Short mmCIF file of C-alpha atoms and ligand atoms in Angstrom, two decimals:
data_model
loop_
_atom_site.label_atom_id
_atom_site.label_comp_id
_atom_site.label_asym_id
_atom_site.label_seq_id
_atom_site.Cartn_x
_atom_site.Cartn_y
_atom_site.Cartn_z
CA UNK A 1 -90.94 278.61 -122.14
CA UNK A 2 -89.60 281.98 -123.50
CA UNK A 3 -91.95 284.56 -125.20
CA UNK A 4 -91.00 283.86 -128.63
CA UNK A 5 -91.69 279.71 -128.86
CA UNK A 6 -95.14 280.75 -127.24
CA UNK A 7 -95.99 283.33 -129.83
CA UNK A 8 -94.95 280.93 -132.67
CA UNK A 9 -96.67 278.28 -131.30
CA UNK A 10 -99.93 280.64 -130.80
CA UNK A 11 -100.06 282.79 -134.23
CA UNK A 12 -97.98 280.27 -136.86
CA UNK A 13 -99.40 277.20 -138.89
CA UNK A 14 -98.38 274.01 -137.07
CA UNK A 15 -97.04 272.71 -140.29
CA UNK A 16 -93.25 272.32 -138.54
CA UNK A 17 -92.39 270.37 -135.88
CA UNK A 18 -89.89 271.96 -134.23
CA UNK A 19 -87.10 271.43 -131.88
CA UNK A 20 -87.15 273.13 -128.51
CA UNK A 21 -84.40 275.69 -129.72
CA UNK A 22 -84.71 279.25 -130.38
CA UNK A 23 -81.58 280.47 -132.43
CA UNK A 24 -81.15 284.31 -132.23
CA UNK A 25 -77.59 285.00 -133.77
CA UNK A 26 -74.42 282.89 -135.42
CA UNK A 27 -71.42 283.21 -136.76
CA UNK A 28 -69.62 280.47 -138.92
CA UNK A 29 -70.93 277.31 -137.51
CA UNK A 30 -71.26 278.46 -134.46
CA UNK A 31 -74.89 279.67 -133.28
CA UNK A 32 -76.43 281.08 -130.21
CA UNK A 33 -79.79 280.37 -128.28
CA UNK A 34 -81.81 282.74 -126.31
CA UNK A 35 -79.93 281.95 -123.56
CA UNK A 36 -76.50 282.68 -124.78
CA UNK A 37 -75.70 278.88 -125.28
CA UNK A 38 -73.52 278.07 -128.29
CA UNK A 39 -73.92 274.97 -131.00
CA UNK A 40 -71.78 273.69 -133.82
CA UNK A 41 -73.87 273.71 -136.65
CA UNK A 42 -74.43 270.21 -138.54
CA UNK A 43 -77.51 271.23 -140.38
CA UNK A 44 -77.03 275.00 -142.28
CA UNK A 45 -80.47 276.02 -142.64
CA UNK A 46 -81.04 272.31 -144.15
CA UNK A 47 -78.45 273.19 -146.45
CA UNK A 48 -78.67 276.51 -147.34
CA UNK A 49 -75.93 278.51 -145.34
CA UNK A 50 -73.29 277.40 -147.31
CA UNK A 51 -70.67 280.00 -145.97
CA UNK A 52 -72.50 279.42 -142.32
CA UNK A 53 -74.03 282.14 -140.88
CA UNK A 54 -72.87 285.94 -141.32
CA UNK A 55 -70.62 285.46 -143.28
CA UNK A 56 -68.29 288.89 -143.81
CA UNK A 57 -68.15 288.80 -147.15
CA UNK A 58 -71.02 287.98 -148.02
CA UNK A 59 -73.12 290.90 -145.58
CA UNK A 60 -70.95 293.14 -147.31
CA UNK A 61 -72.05 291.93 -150.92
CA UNK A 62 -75.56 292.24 -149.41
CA UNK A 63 -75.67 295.11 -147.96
CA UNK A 64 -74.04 296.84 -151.07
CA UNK A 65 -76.80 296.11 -153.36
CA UNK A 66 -79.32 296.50 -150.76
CA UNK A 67 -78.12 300.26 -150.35
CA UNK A 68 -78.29 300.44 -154.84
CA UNK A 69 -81.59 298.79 -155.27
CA UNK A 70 -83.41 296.03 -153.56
CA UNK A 71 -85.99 295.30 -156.56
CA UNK A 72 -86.86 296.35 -159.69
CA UNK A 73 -89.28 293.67 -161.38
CA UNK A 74 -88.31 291.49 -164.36
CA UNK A 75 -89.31 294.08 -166.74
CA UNK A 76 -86.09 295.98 -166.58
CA UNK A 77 -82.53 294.75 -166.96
CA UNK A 78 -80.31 294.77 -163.41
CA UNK A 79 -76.90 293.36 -163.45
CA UNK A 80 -76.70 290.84 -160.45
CA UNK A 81 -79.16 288.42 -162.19
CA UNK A 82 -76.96 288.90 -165.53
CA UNK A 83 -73.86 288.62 -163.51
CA UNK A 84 -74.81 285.81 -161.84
CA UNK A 85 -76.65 283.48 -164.95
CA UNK A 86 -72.83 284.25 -166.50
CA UNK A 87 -71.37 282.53 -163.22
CA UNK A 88 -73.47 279.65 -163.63
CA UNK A 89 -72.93 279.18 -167.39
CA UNK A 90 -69.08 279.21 -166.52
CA UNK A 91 -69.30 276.94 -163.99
CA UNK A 92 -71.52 274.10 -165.49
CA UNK A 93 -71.62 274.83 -169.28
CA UNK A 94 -75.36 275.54 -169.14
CA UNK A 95 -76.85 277.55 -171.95
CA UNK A 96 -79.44 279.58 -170.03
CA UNK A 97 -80.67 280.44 -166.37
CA UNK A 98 -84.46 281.39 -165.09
CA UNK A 99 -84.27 282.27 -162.06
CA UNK A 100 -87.37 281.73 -158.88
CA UNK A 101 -87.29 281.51 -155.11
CA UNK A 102 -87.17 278.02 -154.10
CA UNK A 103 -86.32 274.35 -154.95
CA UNK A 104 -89.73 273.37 -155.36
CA UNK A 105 -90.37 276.68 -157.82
CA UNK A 106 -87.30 275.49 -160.18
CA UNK A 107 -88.91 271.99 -159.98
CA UNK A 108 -91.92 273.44 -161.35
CA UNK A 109 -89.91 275.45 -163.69
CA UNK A 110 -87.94 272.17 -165.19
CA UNK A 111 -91.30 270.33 -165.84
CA UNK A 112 -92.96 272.96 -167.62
CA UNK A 113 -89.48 273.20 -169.98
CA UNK A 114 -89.70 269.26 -170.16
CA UNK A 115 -93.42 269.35 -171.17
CA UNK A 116 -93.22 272.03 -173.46
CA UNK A 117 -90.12 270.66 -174.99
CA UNK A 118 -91.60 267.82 -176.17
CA UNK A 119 -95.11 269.45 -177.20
CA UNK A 120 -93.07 271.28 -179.29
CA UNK A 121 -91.63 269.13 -181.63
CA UNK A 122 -93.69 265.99 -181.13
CA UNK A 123 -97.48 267.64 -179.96
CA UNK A 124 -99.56 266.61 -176.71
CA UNK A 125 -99.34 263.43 -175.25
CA UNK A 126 -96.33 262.89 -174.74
CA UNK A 127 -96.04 264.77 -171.07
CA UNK A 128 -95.19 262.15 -168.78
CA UNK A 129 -92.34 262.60 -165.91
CA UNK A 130 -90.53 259.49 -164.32
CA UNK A 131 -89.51 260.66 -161.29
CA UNK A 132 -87.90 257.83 -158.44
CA UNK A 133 -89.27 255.88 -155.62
CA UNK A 134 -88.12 257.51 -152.11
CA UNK A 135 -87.31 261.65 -154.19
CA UNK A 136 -88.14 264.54 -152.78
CA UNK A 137 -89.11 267.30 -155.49
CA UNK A 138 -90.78 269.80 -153.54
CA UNK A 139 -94.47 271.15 -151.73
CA UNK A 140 -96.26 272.84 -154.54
CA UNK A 141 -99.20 270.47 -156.25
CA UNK A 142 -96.48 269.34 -159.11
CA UNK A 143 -93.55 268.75 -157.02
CA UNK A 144 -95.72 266.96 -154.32
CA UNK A 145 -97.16 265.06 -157.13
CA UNK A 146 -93.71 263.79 -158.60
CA UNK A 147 -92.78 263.51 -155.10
CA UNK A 148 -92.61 259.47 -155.42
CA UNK A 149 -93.60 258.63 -151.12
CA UNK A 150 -96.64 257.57 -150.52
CA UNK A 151 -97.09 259.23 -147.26
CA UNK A 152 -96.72 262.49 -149.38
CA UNK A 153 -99.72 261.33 -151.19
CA UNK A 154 -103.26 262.60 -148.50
CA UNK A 155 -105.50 265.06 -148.54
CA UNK A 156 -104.83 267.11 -151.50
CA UNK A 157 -106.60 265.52 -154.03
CA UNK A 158 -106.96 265.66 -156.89
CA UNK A 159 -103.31 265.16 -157.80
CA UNK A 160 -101.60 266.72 -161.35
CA UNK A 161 -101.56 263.76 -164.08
CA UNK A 162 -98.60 262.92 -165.88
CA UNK A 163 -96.04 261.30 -163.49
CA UNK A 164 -94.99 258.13 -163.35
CA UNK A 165 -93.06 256.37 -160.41
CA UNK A 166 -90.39 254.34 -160.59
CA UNK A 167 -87.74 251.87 -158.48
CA UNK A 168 -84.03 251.97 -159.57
CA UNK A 169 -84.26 249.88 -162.60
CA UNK A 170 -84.11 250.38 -165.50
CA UNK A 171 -86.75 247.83 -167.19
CA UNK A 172 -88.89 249.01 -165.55
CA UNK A 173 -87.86 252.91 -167.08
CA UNK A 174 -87.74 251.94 -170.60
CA UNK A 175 -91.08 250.07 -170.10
CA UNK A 176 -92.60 253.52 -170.17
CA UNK A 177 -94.85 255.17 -172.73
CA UNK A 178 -95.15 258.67 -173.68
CA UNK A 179 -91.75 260.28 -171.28
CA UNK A 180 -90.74 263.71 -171.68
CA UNK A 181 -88.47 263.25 -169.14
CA UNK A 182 -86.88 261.85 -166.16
CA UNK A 183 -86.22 263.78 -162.71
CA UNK A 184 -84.32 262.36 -160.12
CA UNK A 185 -81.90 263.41 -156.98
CA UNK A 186 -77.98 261.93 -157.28
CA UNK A 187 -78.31 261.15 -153.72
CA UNK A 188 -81.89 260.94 -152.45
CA UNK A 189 -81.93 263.73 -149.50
CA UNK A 190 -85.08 263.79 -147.65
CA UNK A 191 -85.27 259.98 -148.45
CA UNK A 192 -82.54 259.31 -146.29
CA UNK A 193 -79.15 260.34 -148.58
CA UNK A 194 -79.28 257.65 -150.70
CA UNK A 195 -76.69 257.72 -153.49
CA UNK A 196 -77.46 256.92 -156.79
CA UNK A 197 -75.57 253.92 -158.56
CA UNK A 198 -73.32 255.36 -161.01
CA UNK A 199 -73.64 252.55 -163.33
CA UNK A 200 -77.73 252.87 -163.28
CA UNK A 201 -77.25 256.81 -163.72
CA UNK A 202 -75.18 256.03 -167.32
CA UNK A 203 -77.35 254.48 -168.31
CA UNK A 204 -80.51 255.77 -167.71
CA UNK A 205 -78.77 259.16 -169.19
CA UNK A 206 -78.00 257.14 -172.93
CA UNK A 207 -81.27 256.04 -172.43
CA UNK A 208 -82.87 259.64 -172.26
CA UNK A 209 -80.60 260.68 -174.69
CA UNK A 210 -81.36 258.11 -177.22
CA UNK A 211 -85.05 258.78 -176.96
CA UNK A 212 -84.79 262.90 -176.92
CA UNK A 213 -86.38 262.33 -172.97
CA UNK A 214 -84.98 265.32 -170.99
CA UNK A 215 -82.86 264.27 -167.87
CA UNK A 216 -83.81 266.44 -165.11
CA UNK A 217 -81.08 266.79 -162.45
CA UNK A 218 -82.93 268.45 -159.25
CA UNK A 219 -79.54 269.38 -156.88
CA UNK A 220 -81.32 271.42 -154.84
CA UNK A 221 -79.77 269.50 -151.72
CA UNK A 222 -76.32 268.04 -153.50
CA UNK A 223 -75.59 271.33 -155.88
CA UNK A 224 -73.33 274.47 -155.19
CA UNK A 225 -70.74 272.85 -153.93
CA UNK A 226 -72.64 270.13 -151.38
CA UNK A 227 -71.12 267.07 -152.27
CA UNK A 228 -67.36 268.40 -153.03
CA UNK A 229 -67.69 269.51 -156.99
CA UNK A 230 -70.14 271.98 -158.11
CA UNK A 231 -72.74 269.84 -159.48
CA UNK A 232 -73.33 266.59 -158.26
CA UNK A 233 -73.60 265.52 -161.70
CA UNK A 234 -69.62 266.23 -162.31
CA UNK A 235 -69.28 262.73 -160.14
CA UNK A 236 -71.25 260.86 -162.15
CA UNK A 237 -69.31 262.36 -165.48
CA UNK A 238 -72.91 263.43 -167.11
CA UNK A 239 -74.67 266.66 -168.30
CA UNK A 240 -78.06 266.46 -167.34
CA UNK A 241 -80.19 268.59 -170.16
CA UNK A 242 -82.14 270.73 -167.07
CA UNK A 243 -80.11 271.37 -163.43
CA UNK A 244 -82.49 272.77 -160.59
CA UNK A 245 -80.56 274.81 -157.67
CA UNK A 246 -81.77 276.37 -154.72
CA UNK A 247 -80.43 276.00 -151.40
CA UNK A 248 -77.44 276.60 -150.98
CA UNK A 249 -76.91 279.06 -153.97
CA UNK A 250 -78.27 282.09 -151.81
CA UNK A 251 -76.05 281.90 -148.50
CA UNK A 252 -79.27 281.95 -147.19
CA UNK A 253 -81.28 284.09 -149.45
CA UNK A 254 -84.27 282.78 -151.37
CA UNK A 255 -83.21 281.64 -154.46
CA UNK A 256 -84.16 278.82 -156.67
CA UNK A 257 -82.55 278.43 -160.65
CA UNK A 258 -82.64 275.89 -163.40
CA UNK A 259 -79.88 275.86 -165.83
CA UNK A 260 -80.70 274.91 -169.05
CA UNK A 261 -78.29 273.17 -171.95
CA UNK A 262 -78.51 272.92 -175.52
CA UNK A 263 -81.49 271.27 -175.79
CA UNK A 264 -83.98 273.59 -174.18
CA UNK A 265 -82.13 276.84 -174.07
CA UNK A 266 -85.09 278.02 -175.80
CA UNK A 267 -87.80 276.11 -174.65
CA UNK A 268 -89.51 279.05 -172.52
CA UNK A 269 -89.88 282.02 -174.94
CA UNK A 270 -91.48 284.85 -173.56
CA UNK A 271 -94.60 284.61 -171.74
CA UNK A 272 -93.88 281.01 -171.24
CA UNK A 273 -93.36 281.23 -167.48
CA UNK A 274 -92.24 284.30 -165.29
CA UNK A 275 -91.70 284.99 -161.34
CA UNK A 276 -92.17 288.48 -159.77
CA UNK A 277 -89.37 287.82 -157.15
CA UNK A 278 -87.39 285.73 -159.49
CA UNK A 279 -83.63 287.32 -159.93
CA UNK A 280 -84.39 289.78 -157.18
CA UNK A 281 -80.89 291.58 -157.25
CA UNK A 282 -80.59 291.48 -153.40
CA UNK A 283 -80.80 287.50 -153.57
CA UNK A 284 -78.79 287.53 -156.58
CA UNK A 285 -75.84 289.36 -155.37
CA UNK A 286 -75.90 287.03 -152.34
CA UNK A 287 -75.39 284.14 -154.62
CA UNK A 288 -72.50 286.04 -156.90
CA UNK A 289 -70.84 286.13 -153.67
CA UNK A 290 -71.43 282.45 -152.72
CA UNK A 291 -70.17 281.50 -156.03
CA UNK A 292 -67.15 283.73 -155.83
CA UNK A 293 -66.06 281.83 -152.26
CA UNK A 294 -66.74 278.27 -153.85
CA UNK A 295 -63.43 278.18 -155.97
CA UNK A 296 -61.41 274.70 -156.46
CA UNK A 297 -59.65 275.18 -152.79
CA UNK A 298 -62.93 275.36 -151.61
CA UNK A 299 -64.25 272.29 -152.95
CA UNK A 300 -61.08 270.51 -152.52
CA UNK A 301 -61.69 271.25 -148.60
CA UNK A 302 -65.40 269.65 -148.94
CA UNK A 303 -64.01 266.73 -150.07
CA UNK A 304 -61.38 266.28 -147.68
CA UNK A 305 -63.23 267.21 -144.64
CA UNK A 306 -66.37 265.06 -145.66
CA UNK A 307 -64.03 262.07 -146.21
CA UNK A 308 -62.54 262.49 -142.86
CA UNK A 309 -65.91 262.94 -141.48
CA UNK A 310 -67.14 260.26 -142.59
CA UNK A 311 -64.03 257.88 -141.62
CA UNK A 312 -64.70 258.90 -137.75
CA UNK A 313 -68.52 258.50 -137.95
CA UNK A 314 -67.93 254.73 -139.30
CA UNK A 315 -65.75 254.36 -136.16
CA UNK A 316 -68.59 254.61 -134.24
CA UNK A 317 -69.89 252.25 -132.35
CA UNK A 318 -73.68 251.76 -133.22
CA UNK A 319 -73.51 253.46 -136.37
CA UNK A 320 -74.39 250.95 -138.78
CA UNK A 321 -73.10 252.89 -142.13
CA UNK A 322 -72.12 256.02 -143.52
CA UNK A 323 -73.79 257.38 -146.52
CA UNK A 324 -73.56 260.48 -149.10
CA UNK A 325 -70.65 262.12 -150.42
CA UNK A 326 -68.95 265.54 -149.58
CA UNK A 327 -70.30 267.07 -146.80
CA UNK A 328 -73.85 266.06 -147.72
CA UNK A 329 -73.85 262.28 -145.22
CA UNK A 330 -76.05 260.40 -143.78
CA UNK A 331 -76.06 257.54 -140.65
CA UNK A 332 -77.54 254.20 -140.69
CA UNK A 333 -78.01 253.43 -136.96
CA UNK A 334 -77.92 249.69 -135.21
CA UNK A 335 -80.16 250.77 -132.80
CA UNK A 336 -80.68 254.18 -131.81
CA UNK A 337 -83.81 256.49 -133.23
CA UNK A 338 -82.30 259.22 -135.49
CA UNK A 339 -84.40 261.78 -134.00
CA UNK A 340 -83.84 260.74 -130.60
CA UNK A 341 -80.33 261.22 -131.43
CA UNK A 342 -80.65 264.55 -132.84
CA UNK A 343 -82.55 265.61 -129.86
CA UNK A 344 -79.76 264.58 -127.34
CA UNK A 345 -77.33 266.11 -129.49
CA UNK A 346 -79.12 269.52 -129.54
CA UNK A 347 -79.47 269.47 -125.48
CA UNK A 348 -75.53 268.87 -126.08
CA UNK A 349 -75.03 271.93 -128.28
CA UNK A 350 -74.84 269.94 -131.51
CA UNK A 351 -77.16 270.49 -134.26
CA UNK A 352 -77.98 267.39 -136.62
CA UNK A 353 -80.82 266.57 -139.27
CA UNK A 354 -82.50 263.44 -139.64
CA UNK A 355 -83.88 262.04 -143.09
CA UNK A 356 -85.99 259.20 -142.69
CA UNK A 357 -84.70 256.64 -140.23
CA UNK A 358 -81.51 258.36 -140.48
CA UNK A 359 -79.34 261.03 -139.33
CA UNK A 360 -78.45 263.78 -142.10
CA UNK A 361 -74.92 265.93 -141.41
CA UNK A 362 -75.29 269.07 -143.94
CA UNK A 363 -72.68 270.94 -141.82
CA UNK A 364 -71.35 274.35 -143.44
CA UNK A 365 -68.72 273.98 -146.34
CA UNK A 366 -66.69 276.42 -144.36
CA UNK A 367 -67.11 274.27 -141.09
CA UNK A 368 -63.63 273.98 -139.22
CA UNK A 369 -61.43 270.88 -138.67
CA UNK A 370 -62.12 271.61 -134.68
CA UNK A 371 -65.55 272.22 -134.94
CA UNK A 372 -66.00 269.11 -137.13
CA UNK A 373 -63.93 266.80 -134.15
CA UNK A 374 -65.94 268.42 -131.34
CA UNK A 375 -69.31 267.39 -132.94
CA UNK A 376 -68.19 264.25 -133.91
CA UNK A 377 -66.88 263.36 -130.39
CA UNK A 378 -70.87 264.46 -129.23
CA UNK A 379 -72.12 262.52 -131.99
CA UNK A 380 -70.23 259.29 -130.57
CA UNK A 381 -71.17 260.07 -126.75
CA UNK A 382 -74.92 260.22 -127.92
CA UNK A 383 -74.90 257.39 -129.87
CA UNK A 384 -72.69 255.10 -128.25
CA UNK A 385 -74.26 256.23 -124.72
C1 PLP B 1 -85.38 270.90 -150.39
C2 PLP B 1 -85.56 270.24 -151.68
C3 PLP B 1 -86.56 270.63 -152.58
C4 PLP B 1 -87.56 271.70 -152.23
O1 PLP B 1 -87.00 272.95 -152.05
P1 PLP B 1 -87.87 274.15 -151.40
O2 PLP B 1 -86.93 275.32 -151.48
O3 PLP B 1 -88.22 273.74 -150.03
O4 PLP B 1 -89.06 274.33 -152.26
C5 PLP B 1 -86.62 270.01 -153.80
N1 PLP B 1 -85.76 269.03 -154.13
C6 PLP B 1 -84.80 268.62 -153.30
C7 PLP B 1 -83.86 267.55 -153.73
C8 PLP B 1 -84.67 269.20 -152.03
O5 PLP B 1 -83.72 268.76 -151.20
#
């Protein structure tokens, strides 16, 4: 074993389990081990290196602001943050950004608006959060609480109050009492990319907005781009009243966001809530540049290369079906063991995810029509073989 996986393995937290594979550069989708051996990359950081790895552009954009200033606390103005809340607003029609570091952080962020939204105007009591069976919202106490799996659910006691779990129906939703709002993932990542039903979506949204409930969109997986329009949400032809990003907004900086609309533009006044890293202008030019890539060619590409994606993974034999949208799928398999599969396609210089019981594809958006054939032929050897 080299020097590295032993040092991890000594001095880090076993709280990963990881595969035996120690990345040391990439460019693209391509990526290299210690031992010089190259992989197409299927996964992108878990779907953060939207632009794959070192990307030109983007170092430069880095490195620029790196060389200006790398920090400067939220107590001063700095223009990347400003620059890139106006990008977002553009892009989505949102109202206002607050910026943090991670998925789970905007989570957090978009339940305290929720929450405080409705103290506001109708006093306590009325704080609860339906969130879905099978989501993933996040690690921290709150997002592991609305985190609706029960295997999520050990040791930490005791757990936050105020969320309530729910299947994909909506009785059961309006049989609620005392909702501030509703959080839930388009298309379920961790829980194995399960898509929403755009008919239950519409009409869990008139629901919320018939009873002044905030809908919560968390696209920290299926946002910037993921599923082949910039929000997720586009696709199901709805404005959610809070968006969470994260992943892939940074290229692979930290970043995590929540965009805002009309409704609670002003929830969090100052004082209200506040990050010391959040909006770092290092991170933030990072995602300007991301955003400046992801144009309508782009995202007309991540639609056409998912599509064909997925058409060749449902022509394989042993692949039960094909789920997700964009470049943001996921395999139902006859027989196989997703992370067997993912194992065998690692030792075959393909790198796959698994969610659940199945195997996740989260490939680059800038992934190449070659690249994307080669895998899938490994895919099919592995899982046919
Ligand atoms: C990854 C993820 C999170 C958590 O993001 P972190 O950056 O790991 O905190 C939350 N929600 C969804 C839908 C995710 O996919």
């Amino acid at each position: 074993m080299d020097e590295i996986k032993e040092k991890d393995k000594k001095y880090i937290m076993g709280t990963y389990g990881r595969y035996d594979l120690h990345i040391v550069s990439g460019k693209g989708a391509l990526c290299r081990d210690e031992q010089g051996k190259s992989y197409i990359d299927l996964g992108s950081g878990i779907g953060v290196n939207s632009l794959g790895w070192c990307d030109e552009g983007w170092i430069k954009a880095v490195e620029a602001q790196l060389e200006r200033l790398q920090h400067s606390s939220n107590l001063y103005f700095t223009s990347p943050g400003a620059l890139l809340a106006e990008a977002l607003s553009a892009r989505t029609g949102c109202k206002k950004v607050f910026f943090c570091n991670s998925g789970a952080e905007a989570n957090e962020a978009a339940i305290k608006t929720a929450r405080k939204y409705s103290f506001d105007k109708y006093g306590a009591g009325r704080h609860n959060v339906i969130t879905l069976k099978k989501s993933f919202h996040g690690r921290t106490m709150a997002t592991l609480t609305a985190t609706a799996q029960e295997r999520m659910h050990d040791f930490f006691f005791p757990f936050n109050e105020g969320f309530i779990y729910c299947e994909k129906d909506m009785d059961e939703i309006k049989a609620q009492k005392n909702v501030c709002a509703v959080m839930l993932e388009f298309i379920q990542g961790e829980g194995g990319v399960i898509p929403l039903e755009e008919e239950f979506v519409k009409e869990l949204f008139k629901w919320c907005e018939q009873n002044d409930i905030l809908f919560i969109a968390d696209e920290v997986q299926t946002g910037v781009g993921r599923t082949g329009t910039f929000l997720c949400s586009e696709q199901y032809g709805i404005k959610p009243d809070i968006t969470t990003l994260a992943k892939g907004l940074g290229g692979g900086l930290p970043i995590g966001a929540i965009l805002a609309g009309e409704k609670c533009e002003k929830t969090l006044g100052a004082g209200a809530h506040g990050s010391t890293f959040g909006g770092n202008p290092v991170v933030c030019a990072g995602a300007n540049y991301v955003l400046s890539r992801l144009d309508e060619d782009m995202l007309k590409e991540v639609r056409r290369k998912g599509a064909a994606l997925k058409a060749s993974l449902e022509g394989i034999k042993g692949v039960k079906s094909v789920s997700g949208k964009g470049l943001m799928l996921g395999l139902e398999l006859e027989k196989k063991k997703a992370a067997d599969v993912v194992k065998e396609c690692i030792a075959r210089g393909v790198i796959p995810l698994t969610a659940k019981d199945r195997v996740r594809l989260l490939p680059p958006l800038v992934i190449t029509n070659e690249q994307l054939e080669k895998a899938v032929s490994v895919l099919k050897e592995v899982i046919e073989g």
